[in-house]
mmCIF file with all atom_site columns, C-alpha atoms in Angstrom:
data_model
loop_
_atom_site.group_PDB
_atom_site.id
_atom_site.type_symbol
_atom_site.label_atom_id
_atom_site.label_alt_id
_atom_site.label_comp_id
_atom_site.label_asym_id
_atom_site.label_entity_id
_atom_site.label_seq_id
_atom_site.pdbx_PDB_ins_code
_atom_site.Cartn_x
_atom_site.Cartn_y
_atom_site.Cartn_z
_atom_site.occupancy
_atom_site.B_iso_or_equiv
_atom_site.pdbx_formal_charge
_atom_site.auth_seq_id
_atom_site.auth_comp_id
_atom_site.auth_asym_id
_atom_site.auth_atom_id
_atom_site.pdbx_PDB_model_num
ATOM 1  C CA . UNK U 1 1  ? 5.468  -7.903  -35.184 1.00 82.00 ? 242 UNK U CA 1
ATOM 2  C CA . UNK U 1 2  ? 8.069  -10.601 -34.819 1.00 89.00 ? 243 UNK U CA 1
ATOM 3  C CA . UNK U 1 3  ? 6.900  -14.116 -35.608 1.00 90.00 ? 244 UNK U CA 1
ATOM 4  C CA . UNK U 1 4  ? 7.931  -17.438 -34.709 1.00 91.00 ? 245 UNK U CA 1
ATOM 5  C CA . UNK U 1 5  ? 10.682 -19.100 -36.833 1.00 90.00 ? 246 UNK U CA 1
ATOM 6  C CA . UNK U 1 6  ? 10.221 -22.780 -37.084 1.00 89.00 ? 247 UNK U CA 1
ATOM 7  C CA . UNK U 1 7  ? 13.547 -24.343 -36.052 1.00 87.00 ? 248 UNK U CA 1
ATOM 8  C CA . UNK U 1 8  ? 15.613 -27.037 -37.839 1.00 82.00 ? 249 UNK U CA 1
ATOM 9  C CA . UNK U 1 9  ? 15.421 -30.333 -36.255 1.00 81.00 ? 250 UNK U CA 1
ATOM 10 C CA . UNK U 1 10 ? 18.485 -32.467 -35.723 1.00 79.00 ? 251 UNK U CA 1
ATOM 11 C CA . UNK U 1 11 ? 19.271 -35.641 -38.034 1.00 82.00 ? 252 UNK U CA 1
ATOM 12 C CA . UNK U 1 12 ? 20.365 -38.804 -36.244 1.00 85.00 ? 253 UNK U CA 1
ATOM 13 C CA . UNK U 1 13 ? 23.672 -40.118 -37.891 1.00 88.00 ? 254 UNK U CA 1
ATOM 14 C CA . UNK U 1 14 ? 25.948 -42.794 -36.981 1.00 92.00 ? 255 UNK U CA 1
ATOM 15 C CA . UNK U 1 15 ? 29.135 -40.600 -36.845 1.00 90.00 ? 256 UNK U CA 1
ATOM 16 C CA . UNK U 1 16 ? 29.348 -36.582 -36.378 1.00 86.00 ? 257 UNK U CA 1
ATOM 17 C CA . UNK U 1 17 ? 30.682 -34.817 -39.292 1.00 89.00 ? 258 UNK U CA 1
ATOM 18 C CA . UNK U 1 18 ? 34.240 -33.646 -39.289 1.00 91.00 ? 259 UNK U CA 1
ATOM 19 C CA . UNK U 1 19 ? 36.187 -30.611 -40.756 1.00 94.00 ? 260 UNK U CA 1
ATOM 20 C CA . UNK U 1 20 ? 36.876 -27.007 -40.280 1.00 94.00 ? 261 UNK U CA 1
ATOM 21 C CA . UNK U 1 21 ? 33.216 -25.970 -41.357 1.00 94.00 ? 262 UNK U CA 1
ATOM 22 C CA . UNK U 1 22 ? 31.683 -27.807 -38.463 1.00 89.00 ? 263 UNK U CA 1
ATOM 23 C CA . UNK U 1 23 ? 31.170 -26.971 -34.948 1.00 85.00 ? 264 UNK U CA 1
ATOM 24 C CA . UNK U 1 24 ? 29.531 -29.235 -32.143 1.00 80.00 ? 265 UNK U CA 1
ATOM 25 C CA . UNK U 1 25 ? 27.733 -28.389 -28.900 1.00 78.00 ? 266 UNK U CA 1
ATOM 26 C CA . UNK U 1 26 ? 26.566 -30.347 -25.901 1.00 76.00 ? 267 UNK U CA 1
ATOM 27 C CA . UNK U 1 27 ? 23.208 -31.651 -26.024 1.00 76.00 ? 268 UNK U CA 1
ATOM 28 C CA . UNK U 1 28 ? 21.235 -31.011 -22.808 1.00 81.00 ? 269 UNK U CA 1
ATOM 29 C CA . UNK U 1 29 ? 18.035 -32.636 -21.920 1.00 83.00 ? 270 UNK U CA 1
ATOM 30 C CA . UNK U 1 30 ? 15.818 -29.579 -21.990 1.00 89.00 ? 271 UNK U CA 1
ATOM 31 C CA . UNK U 1 31 ? 13.224 -27.772 -23.915 1.00 91.00 ? 272 UNK U CA 1
ATOM 32 C CA . UNK U 1 32 ? 13.958 -25.917 -27.377 1.00 92.00 ? 273 UNK U CA 1
ATOM 33 C CA . UNK U 1 33 ? 12.565 -22.482 -26.766 1.00 95.00 ? 274 UNK U CA 1
ATOM 34 C CA . UNK U 1 34 ? 12.426 -19.079 -28.689 1.00 96.00 ? 275 UNK U CA 1
ATOM 35 C CA . UNK U 1 35 ? 12.353 -16.158 -26.580 1.00 97.00 ? 276 UNK U CA 1
ATOM 36 C CA . UNK U 1 36 ? 10.671 -13.126 -28.658 1.00 97.00 ? 277 UNK U CA 1
ATOM 37 C CA . UNK U 1 37 ? 11.444 -9.766  -27.497 1.00 97.00 ? 278 UNK U CA 1
ATOM 38 C CA . UNK U 1 38 ? 9.448  -6.801  -28.689 1.00 95.00 ? 279 UNK U CA 1
ATOM 39 C CA . UNK U 1 39 ? 9.161  -3.270  -27.275 1.00 89.00 ? 280 UNK U CA 1
ATOM 40 C CA . UNK U 1 40 ? 9.837  -4.230  -23.505 1.00 89.00 ? 281 UNK U CA 1
ATOM 41 C CA . UNK U 1 41 ? 7.570  -7.387  -23.762 1.00 94.00 ? 282 UNK U CA 1
ATOM 42 C CA . UNK U 1 42 ? 8.868  -10.997 -24.191 1.00 97.00 ? 283 UNK U CA 1
ATOM 43 C CA . UNK U 1 43 ? 7.224  -14.345 -25.132 1.00 97.00 ? 284 UNK U CA 1
ATOM 44 C CA . UNK U 1 44 ? 8.394  -17.910 -24.940 1.00 97.00 ? 285 UNK U CA 1
ATOM 45 C CA . UNK U 1 45 ? 7.550  -20.248 -27.733 1.00 97.00 ? 286 UNK U CA 1
ATOM 46 C CA . UNK U 1 46 ? 8.225  -24.132 -28.016 1.00 95.00 ? 287 UNK U CA 1
ATOM 47 C CA . UNK U 1 47 ? 9.881  -25.793 -30.797 1.00 92.00 ? 288 UNK U CA 1
ATOM 48 C CA . UNK U 1 48 ? 6.379  -26.594 -32.244 1.00 93.00 ? 289 UNK U CA 1
ATOM 49 C CA . UNK U 1 49 ? 5.134  -22.974 -32.072 1.00 94.00 ? 290 UNK U CA 1
ATOM 50 C CA . UNK U 1 50 ? 3.063  -23.118 -28.772 1.00 96.00 ? 291 UNK U CA 1
ATOM 51 C CA . UNK U 1 51 ? 3.191  -20.139 -26.311 1.00 97.00 ? 292 UNK U CA 1
ATOM 52 C CA . UNK U 1 52 ? 4.756  -21.440 -23.068 1.00 96.00 ? 293 UNK U CA 1
ATOM 53 C CA . UNK U 1 53 ? 5.149  -17.912 -21.558 1.00 97.00 ? 294 UNK U CA 1
ATOM 54 C CA . UNK U 1 54 ? 3.133  -18.697 -18.439 1.00 97.00 ? 295 UNK U CA 1
ATOM 55 C CA . UNK U 1 55 ? 5.124  -21.835 -17.893 1.00 95.00 ? 296 UNK U CA 1
ATOM 56 C CA . UNK U 1 56 ? 8.498  -19.991 -18.288 1.00 96.00 ? 297 UNK U CA 1
ATOM 57 C CA . UNK U 1 57 ? 7.345  -17.132 -16.331 1.00 96.00 ? 298 UNK U CA 1
ATOM 58 C CA . UNK U 1 58 ? 10.702 -16.295 -14.904 1.00 95.00 ? 299 UNK U CA 1
ATOM 59 C CA . UNK U 1 59 ? 12.592 -16.516 -18.044 1.00 95.00 ? 300 UNK U CA 1
ATOM 60 C CA . UNK U 1 60 ? 9.987  -14.295 -19.839 1.00 97.00 ? 301 UNK U CA 1
ATOM 61 C CA . UNK U 1 61 ? 10.237 -11.732 -16.970 1.00 97.00 ? 302 UNK U CA 1
ATOM 62 C CA . UNK U 1 62 ? 13.982 -11.370 -17.190 1.00 96.00 ? 303 UNK U CA 1
ATOM 63 C CA . UNK U 1 63 ? 14.092 -11.327 -21.030 1.00 96.00 ? 304 UNK U CA 1
ATOM 64 C CA . UNK U 1 64 ? 11.722 -8.434  -21.089 1.00 96.00 ? 305 UNK U CA 1
ATOM 65 C CA . UNK U 1 65 ? 14.243 -6.414  -19.185 1.00 95.00 ? 306 UNK U CA 1
ATOM 66 C CA . UNK U 1 66 ? 16.888 -6.846  -21.924 1.00 95.00 ? 307 UNK U CA 1
ATOM 67 C CA . UNK U 1 67 ? 17.787 -3.885  -24.023 1.00 90.00 ? 308 UNK U CA 1
ATOM 68 C CA . UNK U 1 68 ? 17.148 -4.610  -27.678 1.00 90.00 ? 309 UNK U CA 1
ATOM 69 C CA . UNK U 1 69 ? 14.077 -3.152  -29.167 1.00 91.00 ? 310 UNK U CA 1
ATOM 70 C CA . UNK U 1 70 ? 13.351 -6.563  -30.676 1.00 95.00 ? 311 UNK U CA 1
ATOM 71 C CA . UNK U 1 71 ? 15.090 -9.768  -30.894 1.00 96.00 ? 312 UNK U CA 1
ATOM 72 C CA . UNK U 1 72 ? 14.526 -13.548 -31.252 1.00 97.00 ? 313 UNK U CA 1
ATOM 73 C CA . UNK U 1 73 ? 16.562 -15.721 -28.946 1.00 95.00 ? 314 UNK U CA 1
ATOM 74 C CA . UNK U 1 74 ? 16.758 -19.403 -29.813 1.00 93.00 ? 315 UNK U CA 1
ATOM 75 C CA . UNK U 1 75 ? 18.092 -21.813 -27.312 1.00 91.00 ? 316 UNK U CA 1
ATOM 76 C CA . UNK U 1 76 ? 17.207 -24.540 -24.818 1.00 91.00 ? 317 UNK U CA 1
ATOM 77 C CA . UNK U 1 77 ? 15.478 -24.183 -21.425 1.00 92.00 ? 318 UNK U CA 1
ATOM 78 C CA . UNK U 1 78 ? 16.991 -26.346 -18.868 1.00 91.00 ? 319 UNK U CA 1
ATOM 79 C CA . UNK U 1 79 ? 17.255 -27.217 -15.133 1.00 88.00 ? 320 UNK U CA 1
ATOM 80 C CA . UNK U 1 80 ? 20.514 -28.310 -13.611 1.00 89.00 ? 321 UNK U CA 1
ATOM 81 C CA . UNK U 1 81 ? 20.469 -30.737 -10.641 1.00 91.00 ? 322 UNK U CA 1
ATOM 82 C CA . UNK U 1 82 ? 23.162 -30.548 -7.835  1.00 93.00 ? 323 UNK U CA 1
ATOM 83 C CA . UNK U 1 83 ? 25.593 -31.992 -9.911  1.00 92.00 ? 324 UNK U CA 1
ATOM 84 C CA . UNK U 1 84 ? 25.403 -29.612 -12.775 1.00 86.00 ? 325 UNK U CA 1
ATOM 85 C CA . UNK U 1 85 ? 23.579 -32.309 -15.187 1.00 85.00 ? 326 UNK U CA 1
ATOM 86 C CA . UNK U 1 86 ? 20.335 -31.350 -16.820 1.00 85.00 ? 327 UNK U CA 1
ATOM 87 C CA . UNK U 1 87 ? 17.318 -32.820 -15.006 1.00 80.00 ? 328 UNK U CA 1
#
C-alpha cells in the first residue's frame, strides 16, 4: 500500500537562486495535495497528512479513473476566478 510522503516545505529567501541547475514555477494560492492512486481507487492527502478525499470528491473521482496501477501525484489544488487568478 502506498503511503503519504511528507513534502518538503519552501524556504523564504530574499533573492531566488540563479544558474542552470534551478527552475522556478508560479506559486498559486491553493492547497498542497497528494493524490494517491492504487488499484482503481484514489485518496487526497493534505501536506500535513490529513485525508481530504471527501473535501476533494471530484478530484478523487477523476483520479480513480486514471490508468496507472499505482501512483502518487504531488501538486496544488486551486480554484481560478473569472480572471484566471487563484481564489
